[in-house]
JSON list of C-alpha atoms in Angstrom, two decimals:
[
{"chain": "A", "resi": 563, "resn": "THR", "atom": "CA", "xyz": [-94.72, -7.98, -150.23]},
{"chain": "A", "resi": 564, "resn": "THR", "atom": "CA", "xyz": [-92.78, -10.45, -152.50]},
{"chain": "A", "resi": 565, "resn": "ASP", "atom": "CA", "xyz": [-96.51, -12.18, -153.28]},
{"chain": "A", "resi": 566, "resn": "HIS", "atom": "CA", "xyz": [-97.72, -8.54, -154.46]},
{"chain": "A", "resi": 567, "resn": "ILE", "atom": "CA", "xyz": [-94.17, -8.53, -156.90]},
{"chain": "A", "resi": 568, "resn": "SER", "atom": "CA", "xyz": [-94.48, -12.50, -157.66]},
{"chain": "A", "resi": 569, "resn": "PRO", "atom": "CA", "xyz": [-97.90, -14.20, -157.11]},
{"chain": "A", "resi": 570, "resn": "ALA", "atom": "CA", "xyz": [-97.97, -17.80, -156.27]},
{"chain": "A", "resi": 571, "resn": "GLY", "atom": "CA", "xyz": [-101.98, -17.95, -157.15]},
{"chain": "A", "resi": 572, "resn": "ASP", "atom": "CA", "xyz": [-104.13, -18.65, -159.70]},
{"chain": "A", "resi": 573, "resn": "ILE", "atom": "CA", "xyz": [-103.38, -17.45, -162.97]},
{"chain": "A", "resi": 574, "resn": "SER", "atom": "CA", "xyz": [-106.10, -15.04, -164.62]},
{"chain": "A", "resi": 575, "resn": "ALA", "atom": "CA", "xyz": [-107.15, -16.53, -167.77]},
{"chain": "A", "resi": 576, "resn": "LYS", "atom": "CA", "xyz": [-107.57, -12.98, -168.89]},
{"chain": "A", "resi": 577, "resn": "GLY", "atom": "CA", "xyz": [-104.26, -11.53, -167.67]},
{"chain": "A", "resi": 578, "resn": "PRO", "atom": "CA", "xyz": [-101.11, -11.44, -169.84]},
{"chain": "A", "resi": 579, "resn": "ALA", "atom": "CA", "xyz": [-99.82, -15.05, -168.36]},
{"chain": "A", "resi": 580, "resn": "GLY", "atom": "CA", "xyz": [-103.37, -16.62, -168.74]},
{"chain": "A", "resi": 581, "resn": "LYS", "atom": "CA", "xyz": [-103.82, -15.09, -172.51]},
{"chain": "A", "resi": 582, "resn": "TYR", "atom": "CA", "xyz": [-99.89, -16.36, -173.26]},
{"chain": "A", "resi": 583, "resn": "LEU", "atom": "CA", "xyz": [-100.81, -20.06, -172.22]},
{"chain": "A", "resi": 584, "resn": "ARG", "atom": "CA", "xyz": [-104.32, -20.22, -174.23]},
{"chain": "A", "resi": 585, "resn": "GLU", "atom": "CA", "xyz": [-102.52, -18.75, -176.95]},
{"chain": "A", "resi": 586, "resn": "HIS", "atom": "CA", "xyz": [-100.12, -22.00, -176.74]},
{"chain": "A", "resi": 587, "resn": "GLN", "atom": "CA", "xyz": [-103.35, -24.60, -176.63]},
{"chain": "A", "resi": 588, "resn": "VAL", "atom": "CA", "xyz": [-103.37, -24.83, -172.86]},
{"chain": "A", "resi": 589, "resn": "PRO", "atom": "CA", "xyz": [-107.19, -24.83, -171.96]},
{"chain": "A", "resi": 590, "resn": "ILE", "atom": "CA", "xyz": [-108.42, -22.36, -169.87]},
{"chain": "A", "resi": 591, "resn": "THR", "atom": "CA", "xyz": [-109.19, -25.53, -166.92]},
{"chain": "A", "resi": 592, "resn": "GLU", "atom": "CA", "xyz": [-105.39, -26.46, -167.20]},
{"chain": "A", "resi": 593, "resn": "ILE", "atom": "CA", "xyz": [-103.95, -22.99, -166.58]},
{"chain": "A", "resi": 594, "resn": "ASN", "atom": "CA", "xyz": [-103.21, -23.38, -163.17]},
{"chain": "A", "resi": 595, "resn": "SER", "atom": "CA", "xyz": [-101.54, -21.15, -160.68]},
{"chain": "A", "resi": 596, "resn": "TYR", "atom": "CA", "xyz": [-97.85, -19.38, -161.00]},
{"chain": "A", "resi": 597, "resn": "GLY", "atom": "CA", "xyz": [-96.60, -21.42, -158.06]},
{"chain": "A", "resi": 598, "resn": "ALA", "atom": "CA", "xyz": [-97.31, -24.88, -160.58]},
{"chain": "A", "resi": 599, "resn": "ARG", "atom": "CA", "xyz": [-95.76, -23.13, -163.62]},
{"chain": "A", "resi": 600, "resn": "ARG", "atom": "CA", "xyz": [-92.99, -21.45, -162.25]},
{"chain": "A", "resi": 601, "resn": "GLY", "atom": "CA", "xyz": [-90.33, -23.48, -164.46]},
{"chain": "A", "resi": 602, "resn": "ASN", "atom": "CA", "xyz": [-91.99, -21.76, -167.27]},
{"chain": "A", "resi": 603, "resn": "HIS", "atom": "CA", "xyz": [-89.95, -18.01, -167.56]},
{"chain": "A", "resi": 604, "resn": "GLU", "atom": "CA", "xyz": [-92.42, -16.55, -170.45]},
{"chain": "A", "resi": 605, "resn": "VAL", "atom": "CA", "xyz": [-95.34, -17.14, -167.44]},
{"chain": "A", "resi": 606, "resn": "MET", "atom": "CA", "xyz": [-93.47, -15.85, -164.64]},
{"chain": "A", "resi": 607, "resn": "MET", "atom": "CA", "xyz": [-92.27, -12.69, -166.36]},
{"chain": "A", "resi": 608, "resn": "ARG", "atom": "CA", "xyz": [-95.67, -11.87, -167.33]},
{"chain": "A", "resi": 609, "resn": "GLY", "atom": "CA", "xyz": [-96.97, -13.06, -164.02]},
{"chain": "A", "resi": 610, "resn": "THR", "atom": "CA", "xyz": [-94.48, -10.35, -162.32]},
{"chain": "A", "resi": 611, "resn": "PHE", "atom": "CA", "xyz": [-96.56, -7.65, -160.56]},
{"chain": "A", "resi": 612, "resn": "ALA", "atom": "CA", "xyz": [-99.81, -9.30, -161.89]},
{"chain": "A", "resi": 613, "resn": "ASN", "atom": "CA", "xyz": [-101.11, -9.64, -158.20]},
{"chain": "A", "resi": 614, "resn": "ILE", "atom": "CA", "xyz": [-105.13, -8.77, -158.11]},
{"chain": "A", "resi": 615, "resn": "ARG", "atom": "CA", "xyz": [-104.55, -6.91, -154.95]},
{"chain": "A", "resi": 616, "resn": "ILE", "atom": "CA", "xyz": [-101.43, -4.64, -156.01]},
{"chain": "A", "resi": 617, "resn": "ARG", "atom": "CA", "xyz": [-102.33, -1.04, -156.19]},
{"chain": "A", "resi": 618, "resn": "ASN", "atom": "CA", "xyz": [-100.09, 0.59, -158.74]},
{"chain": "A", "resi": 619, "resn": "HIS", "atom": "CA", "xyz": [-100.08, 4.64, -157.60]},
{"chain": "A", "resi": 620, "resn": "MET", "atom": "CA", "xyz": [-99.14, 5.80, -161.40]},
{"chain": "A", "resi": 621, "resn": "LEU", "atom": "CA", "xyz": [-103.34, 4.97, -162.13]},
{"chain": "A", "resi": 622, "resn": "GLY", "atom": "CA", "xyz": [-103.95, 7.95, -159.34]},
{"chain": "A", "resi": 623, "resn": "PRO", "atom": "CA", "xyz": [-106.01, 7.39, -156.07]},
{"chain": "A", "resi": 624, "resn": "ASN", "atom": "CA", "xyz": [-109.01, 6.00, -157.52]},
{"chain": "A", "resi": 625, "resn": "GLY", "atom": "CA", "xyz": [-107.05, 3.91, -160.06]},
{"chain": "A", "resi": 626, "resn": "LYS", "atom": "CA", "xyz": [-108.17, 0.12, -160.45]},
{"chain": "A", "resi": 627, "resn": "GLU", "atom": "CA", "xyz": [-106.39, -2.65, -158.72]},
{"chain": "A", "resi": 628, "resn": "GLY", "atom": "CA", "xyz": [-104.27, -5.20, -160.53]},
{"chain": "A", "resi": 629, "resn": "GLY", "atom": "CA", "xyz": [-100.99, -5.71, -162.62]},
{"chain": "A", "resi": 630, "resn": "TYR", "atom": "CA", "xyz": [-102.07, -2.06, -164.65]},
{"chain": "A", "resi": 631, "resn": "THR", "atom": "CA", "xyz": [-100.26, 1.15, -165.31]},
{"chain": "A", "resi": 632, "resn": "ILE", "atom": "CA", "xyz": [-99.92, 4.17, -167.60]},
{"chain": "A", "resi": 633, "resn": "HIS", "atom": "CA", "xyz": [-97.55, 4.00, -171.02]},
{"chain": "A", "resi": 634, "resn": "TYR", "atom": "CA", "xyz": [-96.05, 7.42, -171.35]},
{"chain": "A", "resi": 635, "resn": "PRO", "atom": "CA", "xyz": [-95.92, 9.54, -173.47]},
{"chain": "A", "resi": 636, "resn": "SER", "atom": "CA", "xyz": [-99.10, 7.66, -175.29]},
{"chain": "A", "resi": 637, "resn": "LYS", "atom": "CA", "xyz": [-100.83, 7.73, -171.68]},
{"chain": "A", "resi": 638, "resn": "GLU", "atom": "CA", "xyz": [-102.26, 4.54, -172.88]},
{"chain": "A", "resi": 639, "resn": "GLU", "atom": "CA", "xyz": [-103.45, 2.32, -169.79]},
{"chain": "A", "resi": 640, "resn": "THR", "atom": "CA", "xyz": [-102.34, -1.80, -169.84]},
{"chain": "A", "resi": 641, "resn": "SER", "atom": "CA", "xyz": [-100.74, -3.89, -167.92]},
{"chain": "A", "resi": 642, "resn": "ILE", "atom": "CA", "xyz": [-97.54, -3.69, -166.53]},
{"chain": "A", "resi": 643, "resn": "TYR", "atom": "CA", "xyz": [-96.27, -6.22, -168.74]},
{"chain": "A", "resi": 644, "resn": "ASP", "atom": "CA", "xyz": [-97.11, -5.20, -172.10]},
{"chain": "A", "resi": 645, "resn": "ALA", "atom": "CA", "xyz": [-95.95, -1.25, -170.86]},
{"chain": "A", "resi": 646, "resn": "ALA", "atom": "CA", "xyz": [-92.45, -2.86, -169.88]},
{"chain": "A", "resi": 647, "resn": "MET", "atom": "CA", "xyz": [-92.25, -4.95, -173.07]},
{"chain": "A", "resi": 648, "resn": "GLN", "atom": "CA", "xyz": [-93.37, -1.45, -175.05]},
{"chain": "A", "resi": 649, "resn": "TYR", "atom": "CA", "xyz": [-90.52, 0.34, -173.07]},
{"chain": "A", "resi": 650, "resn": "LYS", "atom": "CA", "xyz": [-87.70, -2.28, -173.63]},
{"chain": "A", "resi": 651, "resn": "ALA", "atom": "CA", "xyz": [-88.29, -2.45, -177.24]},
{"chain": "A", "resi": 652, "resn": "GLU", "atom": "CA", "xyz": [-88.21, 1.65, -177.26]},
{"chain": "A", "resi": 653, "resn": "GLY", "atom": "CA", "xyz": [-84.90, 1.23, -174.95]},
{"chain": "A", "resi": 654, "resn": "VAL", "atom": "CA", "xyz": [-85.99, 3.01, -171.93]},
{"chain": "A", "resi": 655, "resn": "PRO", "atom": "CA", "xyz": [-84.74, 1.05, -168.51]},
{"chain": "A", "resi": 656, "resn": "LEU", "atom": "CA", "xyz": [-87.13, 1.37, -165.79]},
{"chain": "A", "resi": 657, "resn": "VAL", "atom": "CA", "xyz": [-86.72, 2.08, -162.01]},
{"chain": "A", "resi": 658, "resn": "ILE", "atom": "CA", "xyz": [-89.72, 1.14, -159.30]},
{"chain": "A", "resi": 659, "resn": "PHE", "atom": "CA", "xyz": [-90.48, 3.69, -156.46]},
{"chain": "A", "resi": 660, "resn": "ALA", "atom": "CA", "xyz": [-91.56, 1.93, -153.40]},
{"chain": "A", "resi": 661, "resn": "GLY", "atom": "CA", "xyz": [-92.13, 2.18, -149.46]},
{"chain": "A", "resi": 662, "resn": "VAL", "atom": "CA", "xyz": [-91.28, 0.73, -146.51]},
{"chain": "A", "resi": 663, "resn": "GLU", "atom": "CA", "xyz": [-89.84, -3.02, -146.35]},
{"chain": "A", "resi": 664, "resn": "TYR", "atom": "CA", "xyz": [-89.68, -3.52, -150.21]},
{"chain": "A", "resi": 665, "resn": "GLY", "atom": "CA", "xyz": [-90.09, -6.77, -150.80]},
{"chain": "A", "resi": 666, "resn": "ASN", "atom": "CA", "xyz": [-91.47, -8.29, -146.98]},
{"chain": "A", "resi": 667, "resn": "GLY", "atom": "CA", "xyz": [-93.06, -11.70, -146.92]},
{"chain": "A", "resi": 668, "resn": "SER", "atom": "CA", "xyz": [-91.95, -15.25, -147.96]},
{"chain": "A", "resi": 669, "resn": "SER", "atom": "CA", "xyz": [-88.71, -15.35, -149.88]},
{"chain": "A", "resi": 670, "resn": "ARG", "atom": "CA", "xyz": [-89.31, -15.56, -153.68]},
{"chain": "A", "resi": 671, "resn": "ASP", "atom": "CA", "xyz": [-86.58, -15.46, -155.84]},
{"chain": "A", "resi": 672, "resn": "TRP", "atom": "CA", "xyz": [-89.08, -14.85, -159.19]},
{"chain": "A", "resi": 673, "resn": "ALA", "atom": "CA", "xyz": [-89.92, -11.58, -157.07]},
{"chain": "A", "resi": 674, "resn": "ALA", "atom": "CA", "xyz": [-85.98, -10.34, -158.47]},
{"chain": "A", "resi": 675, "resn": "LYS", "atom": "CA", "xyz": [-86.32, -12.43, -161.36]},
{"chain": "A", "resi": 676, "resn": "GLY", "atom": "CA", "xyz": [-89.51, -10.92, -163.05]},
{"chain": "A", "resi": 677, "resn": "THR", "atom": "CA", "xyz": [-88.12, -7.69, -161.94]},
{"chain": "A", "resi": 678, "resn": "ASN", "atom": "CA", "xyz": [-84.99, -7.87, -164.01]},
{"chain": "A", "resi": 679, "resn": "LEU", "atom": "CA", "xyz": [-86.77, -9.66, -167.51]},
{"chain": "A", "resi": 680, "resn": "LEU", "atom": "CA", "xyz": [-88.81, -6.59, -167.33]},
{"chain": "A", "resi": 681, "resn": "GLY", "atom": "CA", "xyz": [-86.48, -4.43, -167.67]},
{"chain": "A", "resi": 682, "resn": "VAL", "atom": "CA", "xyz": [-85.99, -2.47, -164.45]},
{"chain": "A", "resi": 683, "resn": "ARG", "atom": "CA", "xyz": [-83.05, -0.94, -163.38]},
{"chain": "A", "resi": 684, "resn": "ALA", "atom": "CA", "xyz": [-82.75, 0.26, -160.18]},
{"chain": "A", "resi": 685, "resn": "VAL", "atom": "CA", "xyz": [-85.77, 0.26, -157.20]},
{"chain": "A", "resi": 686, "resn": "ILE", "atom": "CA", "xyz": [-85.68, 3.46, -154.74]},
{"chain": "A", "resi": 687, "resn": "ALA", "atom": "CA", "xyz": [-87.55, 2.51, -152.02]},
{"chain": "A", "resi": 688, "resn": "GLN", "atom": "CA", "xyz": [-87.48, 3.62, -148.18]},
{"chain": "A", "resi": 689, "resn": "SER", "atom": "CA", "xyz": [-86.05, 0.50, -147.12]},
{"chain": "A", "resi": 690, "resn": "PHE", "atom": "CA", "xyz": [-85.51, -3.01, -148.12]},
{"chain": "A", "resi": 691, "resn": "GLU", "atom": "CA", "xyz": [-86.37, -6.59, -146.81]},
{"chain": "A", "resi": 692, "resn": "ARG", "atom": "CA", "xyz": [-82.67, -8.27, -146.08]},
{"chain": "A", "resi": 693, "resn": "ILE", "atom": "CA", "xyz": [-83.74, -11.19, -148.61]},
{"chain": "A", "resi": 694, "resn": "HIS", "atom": "CA", "xyz": [-85.15, -9.43, -151.60]},
{"chain": "A", "resi": 695, "resn": "ARG", "atom": "CA", "xyz": [-82.36, -6.87, -151.57]},
{"chain": "A", "resi": 696, "resn": "SER", "atom": "CA", "xyz": [-79.83, -9.49, -151.96]},
{"chain": "A", "resi": 697, "resn": "ASN", "atom": "CA", "xyz": [-81.94, -11.34, -154.76]},
{"chain": "A", "resi": 698, "resn": "LEU", "atom": "CA", "xyz": [-81.95, -8.14, -156.66]},
{"chain": "A", "resi": 699, "resn": "VAL", "atom": "CA", "xyz": [-78.50, -7.65, -156.89]},
{"chain": "A", "resi": 700, "resn": "GLY", "atom": "CA", "xyz": [-78.08, -11.08, -157.70]},
{"chain": "A", "resi": 701, "resn": "MET", "atom": "CA", "xyz": [-80.41, -10.00, -160.66]},
{"chain": "A", "resi": 702, "resn": "GLY", "atom": "CA", "xyz": [-78.36, -7.19, -161.81]},
{"chain": "A", "resi": 703, "resn": "VAL", "atom": "CA", "xyz": [-80.75, -4.75, -160.53]},
{"chain": "A", "resi": 704, "resn": "ILE", "atom": "CA", "xyz": [-79.68, -1.94, -158.14]},
{"chain": "A", "resi": 705, "resn": "PRO", "atom": "CA", "xyz": [-81.55, -1.12, -154.85]},
{"chain": "A", "resi": 706, "resn": "PHE", "atom": "CA", "xyz": [-81.07, 2.45, -153.88]},
{"chain": "A", "resi": 707, "resn": "VAL", "atom": "CA", "xyz": [-82.66, 3.83, -150.58]},
{"chain": "A", "resi": 708, "resn": "PHE", "atom": "CA", "xyz": [-83.82, 7.61, -149.78]},
{"chain": "A", "resi": 709, "resn": "GLU", "atom": "CA", "xyz": [-82.27, 9.74, -147.50]},
{"chain": "A", "resi": 710, "resn": "GLU", "atom": "CA", "xyz": [-83.98, 10.02, -144.02]},
{"chain": "A", "resi": 711, "resn": "GLY", "atom": "CA", "xyz": [-87.35, 12.30, -144.57]},
{"chain": "A", "resi": 712, "resn": "THR", "atom": "CA", "xyz": [-87.78, 11.68, -148.36]},
{"chain": "A", "resi": 713, "resn": "THR", "atom": "CA", "xyz": [-90.45, 9.15, -149.42]},
{"chain": "A", "resi": 714, "resn": "TRP", "atom": "CA", "xyz": [-92.13, 8.54, -152.86]},
{"chain": "A", "resi": 715, "resn": "ALA", "atom": "CA", "xyz": [-94.90, 10.08, -151.77]},
{"chain": "A", "resi": 716, "resn": "SER", "atom": "CA", "xyz": [-93.10, 13.11, -150.68]},
{"chain": "A", "resi": 717, "resn": "LEU", "atom": "CA", "xyz": [-91.76, 13.52, -154.37]},
{"chain": "A", "resi": 718, "resn": "GLY", "atom": "CA", "xyz": [-95.13, 13.92, -155.72]},
{"chain": "A", "resi": 719, "resn": "LEU", "atom": "CA", "xyz": [-94.88, 11.66, -158.68]},
{"chain": "A", "resi": 720, "resn": "LYS", "atom": "CA", "xyz": [-97.49, 10.98, -161.13]},
{"chain": "A", "resi": 721, "resn": "GLY", "atom": "CA", "xyz": [-95.39, 8.22, -163.38]},
{"chain": "A", "resi": 722, "resn": "ASP", "atom": "CA", "xyz": [-94.54, 10.65, -166.34]},
{"chain": "A", "resi": 723, "resn": "GLU", "atom": "CA", "xyz": [-91.48, 11.53, -164.86]},
{"chain": "A", "resi": 724, "resn": "LEU", "atom": "CA", "xyz": [-87.91, 11.02, -166.54]},
{"chain": "A", "resi": 725, "resn": "VAL", "atom": "CA", "xyz": [-85.47, 9.41, -163.99]},
{"chain": "A", "resi": 726, "resn": "THR", "atom": "CA", "xyz": [-81.65, 9.91, -164.16]},
{"chain": "A", "resi": 727, "resn": "ILE", "atom": "CA", "xyz": [-78.87, 8.48, -162.24]},
{"chain": "A", "resi": 728, "resn": "GLU", "atom": "CA", "xyz": [-75.42, 8.99, -163.36]},
{"chain": "A", "resi": 729, "resn": "GLY", "atom": "CA", "xyz": [-72.63, 6.44, -163.27]},
{"chain": "A", "resi": 730, "resn": "LEU", "atom": "CA", "xyz": [-74.37, 3.31, -162.32]},
{"chain": "A", "resi": 731, "resn": "GLU", "atom": "CA", "xyz": [-71.66, 1.46, -164.49]},
{"chain": "A", "resi": 732, "resn": "HIS", "atom": "CA", "xyz": [-69.01, 2.98, -161.73]},
{"chain": "A", "resi": 733, "resn": "ILE", "atom": "CA", "xyz": [-71.48, 2.11, -159.01]},
{"chain": "A", "resi": 734, "resn": "LYS", "atom": "CA", "xyz": [-69.57, 1.89, -155.16]},
{"chain": "A", "resi": 735, "resn": "PRO", "atom": "CA", "xyz": [-71.07, 0.03, -151.99]},
{"chain": "A", "resi": 736, "resn": "ARG", "atom": "CA", "xyz": [-73.18, 2.40, -150.34]},
{"chain": "A", "resi": 737, "resn": "GLU", "atom": "CA", "xyz": [-72.43, 5.30, -152.69]},
{"chain": "A", "resi": 738, "resn": "ARG", "atom": "CA", "xyz": [-74.66, 8.60, -152.54]},
{"chain": "A", "resi": 739, "resn": "LYS", "atom": "CA", "xyz": [-76.11, 9.16, -155.47]},
{"chain": "A", "resi": 740, "resn": "ILE", "atom": "CA", "xyz": [-78.51, 11.85, -157.29]},
{"chain": "A", "resi": 741, "resn": "ALA", "atom": "CA", "xyz": [-81.63, 10.80, -158.72]},
{"chain": "A", "resi": 742, "resn": "LYS", "atom": "CA", "xyz": [-82.69, 13.61, -161.02]},
{"chain": "A", "resi": 743, "resn": "ILE", "atom": "CA", "xyz": [-86.44, 13.66, -161.54]},
{"chain": "A", "resi": 744, "resn": "THR", "atom": "CA", "xyz": [-87.68, 15.37, -164.64]},
{"chain": "A", "resi": 745, "resn": "TYR", "atom": "CA", "xyz": [-91.07, 16.28, -164.03]},
{"chain": "A", "resi": 746, "resn": "GLY", "atom": "CA", "xyz": [-93.82, 16.33, -167.04]},
{"chain": "A", "resi": 747, "resn": "ASP", "atom": "CA", "xyz": [-94.38, 20.13, -166.74]},
{"chain": "A", "resi": 748, "resn": "GLY", "atom": "CA", "xyz": [-90.18, 20.45, -167.28]},
{"chain": "A", "resi": 749, "resn": "SER", "atom": "CA", "xyz": [-89.43, 20.96, -163.71]},
{"chain": "A", "resi": 750, "resn": "VAL", "atom": "CA", "xyz": [-85.97, 19.19, -162.39]},
{"chain": "A", "resi": 751, "resn": "LYS", "atom": "CA", "xyz": [-85.74, 17.95, -158.83]},
{"chain": "A", "resi": 752, "resn": "ASP", "atom": "CA", "xyz": [-82.82, 16.25, -157.54]},
{"chain": "A", "resi": 753, "resn": "VAL", "atom": "CA", "xyz": [-83.15, 13.41, -155.43]},
{"chain": "A", "resi": 754, "resn": "PRO", "atom": "CA", "xyz": [-80.20, 12.19, -152.89]},
{"chain": "A", "resi": 755, "resn": "ILE", "atom": "CA", "xyz": [-80.08, 8.36, -152.90]},
{"chain": "A", "resi": 756, "resn": "ILE", "atom": "CA", "xyz": [-77.98, 5.65, -151.53]},
{"chain": "A", "resi": 757, "resn": "CYS", "atom": "CA", "xyz": [-76.95, 2.54, -153.33]},
{"chain": "A", "resi": 758, "resn": "ARG", "atom": "CA", "xyz": [-77.71, -0.63, -150.95]},
{"chain": "A", "resi": 759, "resn": "ILE", "atom": "CA", "xyz": [-74.99, -2.36, -152.98]},
{"chain": "A", "resi": 760, "resn": "ASP", "atom": "CA", "xyz": [-73.39, -3.25, -149.72]},
{"chain": "A", "resi": 761, "resn": "THR", "atom": "CA", "xyz": [-70.46, -5.34, -150.99]},
{"chain": "A", "resi": 762, "resn": "LEU", "atom": "CA", "xyz": [-67.53, -5.08, -153.62]},
{"chain": "A", "resi": 763, "resn": "ASP", "atom": "CA", "xyz": [-68.67, -8.74, -154.46]},
{"chain": "A", "resi": 764, "resn": "GLU", "atom": "CA", "xyz": [-72.20, -7.32, -155.08]},
{"chain": "A", "resi": 765, "resn": "VAL", "atom": "CA", "xyz": [-70.76, -4.75, -157.59]},
{"chain": "A", "resi": 766, "resn": "VAL", "atom": "CA", "xyz": [-69.28, -7.58, -159.49]},
{"chain": "A", "resi": 767, "resn": "TYR", "atom": "CA", "xyz": [-72.39, -9.40, -159.64]},
{"chain": "A", "resi": 768, "resn": "VAL", "atom": "CA", "xyz": [-74.32, -5.70, -160.61]},
{"chain": "A", "resi": 769, "resn": "ASN", "atom": "CA", "xyz": [-71.65, -5.08, -163.19]},
{"chain": "A", "resi": 770, "resn": "ASN", "atom": "CA", "xyz": [-72.20, -8.40, -164.71]},
{"chain": "A", "resi": 771, "resn": "GLY", "atom": "CA", "xyz": [-76.13, -8.23, -165.13]},
{"chain": "A", "resi": 772, "resn": "GLY", "atom": "CA", "xyz": [-76.34, -11.00, -162.09]},
{"chain": "A", "resi": 773, "resn": "ILE", "atom": "CA", "xyz": [-74.88, -13.92, -160.50]},
{"chain": "A", "resi": 774, "resn": "LEU", "atom": "CA", "xyz": [-75.66, -16.49, -163.41]},
{"chain": "A", "resi": 775, "resn": "GLN", "atom": "CA", "xyz": [-73.77, -14.09, -165.55]},
{"chain": "A", "resi": 776, "resn": "THR", "atom": "CA", "xyz": [-70.60, -13.65, -163.38]},
{"chain": "A", "resi": 777, "resn": "VAL", "atom": "CA", "xyz": [-70.05, -17.39, -162.83]},
{"chain": "A", "resi": 778, "resn": "LEU", "atom": "CA", "xyz": [-70.72, -17.68, -166.62]},
{"chain": "A", "resi": 779, "resn": "ARG", "atom": "CA", "xyz": [-68.00, -15.48, -167.23]},
{"chain": "A", "resi": 780, "resn": "ASP", "atom": "CA", "xyz": [-65.51, -16.94, -164.50]},
{"chain": "A", "resi": 781, "resn": "LEU", "atom": "CA", "xyz": [-66.07, -20.30, -166.76]},
{"chain": "A", "resi": 782, "resn": "ALA", "atom": "CA", "xyz": [-65.29, -19.12, -169.94]},
{"chain": "A", "resi": 783, "resn": "ALA", "atom": "CA", "xyz": [-62.10, -17.16, -168.65]}
]
């Protein structure tokens, strides 16, 4: 749900957002909630995927709950935010694999904003909640859906895979693409996916990096 992606509840003093606030002299008693600090992008990007009940399957079936992941190739278990920043420094764009009705729940713009700020280039799901799909496009993140019969679970993903989607700079509405997945053992699987950019206007948004960037380009033209 959008609450798993961008929680609105209390900020943990031990998580990336809480640590950031404490480093900026905010007392623990005044850390407050994500909802109260939604105007601070530094807090909100650190809170993306930081819900204490989220379960990242990269950690395995017995992995702990919360906003944690494993960075590859270091195999270090760390927060999703810290791993994302490390990948960004390494020049590695990210892909999210998800299930049915990804982004379901209350309409929360930060669920898409935070995804973009973490360096996510694409989300591949079985299906999307309508508003969240639109919000992802508006932030320059490309939504894809699996073809019928394919799920993230059926692919046997562990998290150490390399995902390649060619031709994103020339993407077309509803275009069929191939996600080339290179597994940790070197084997390769081509997975058909369908682009859920639905209109030519949305193509423009994605190519420009989002709606805001598109508006700024139009104003500067």
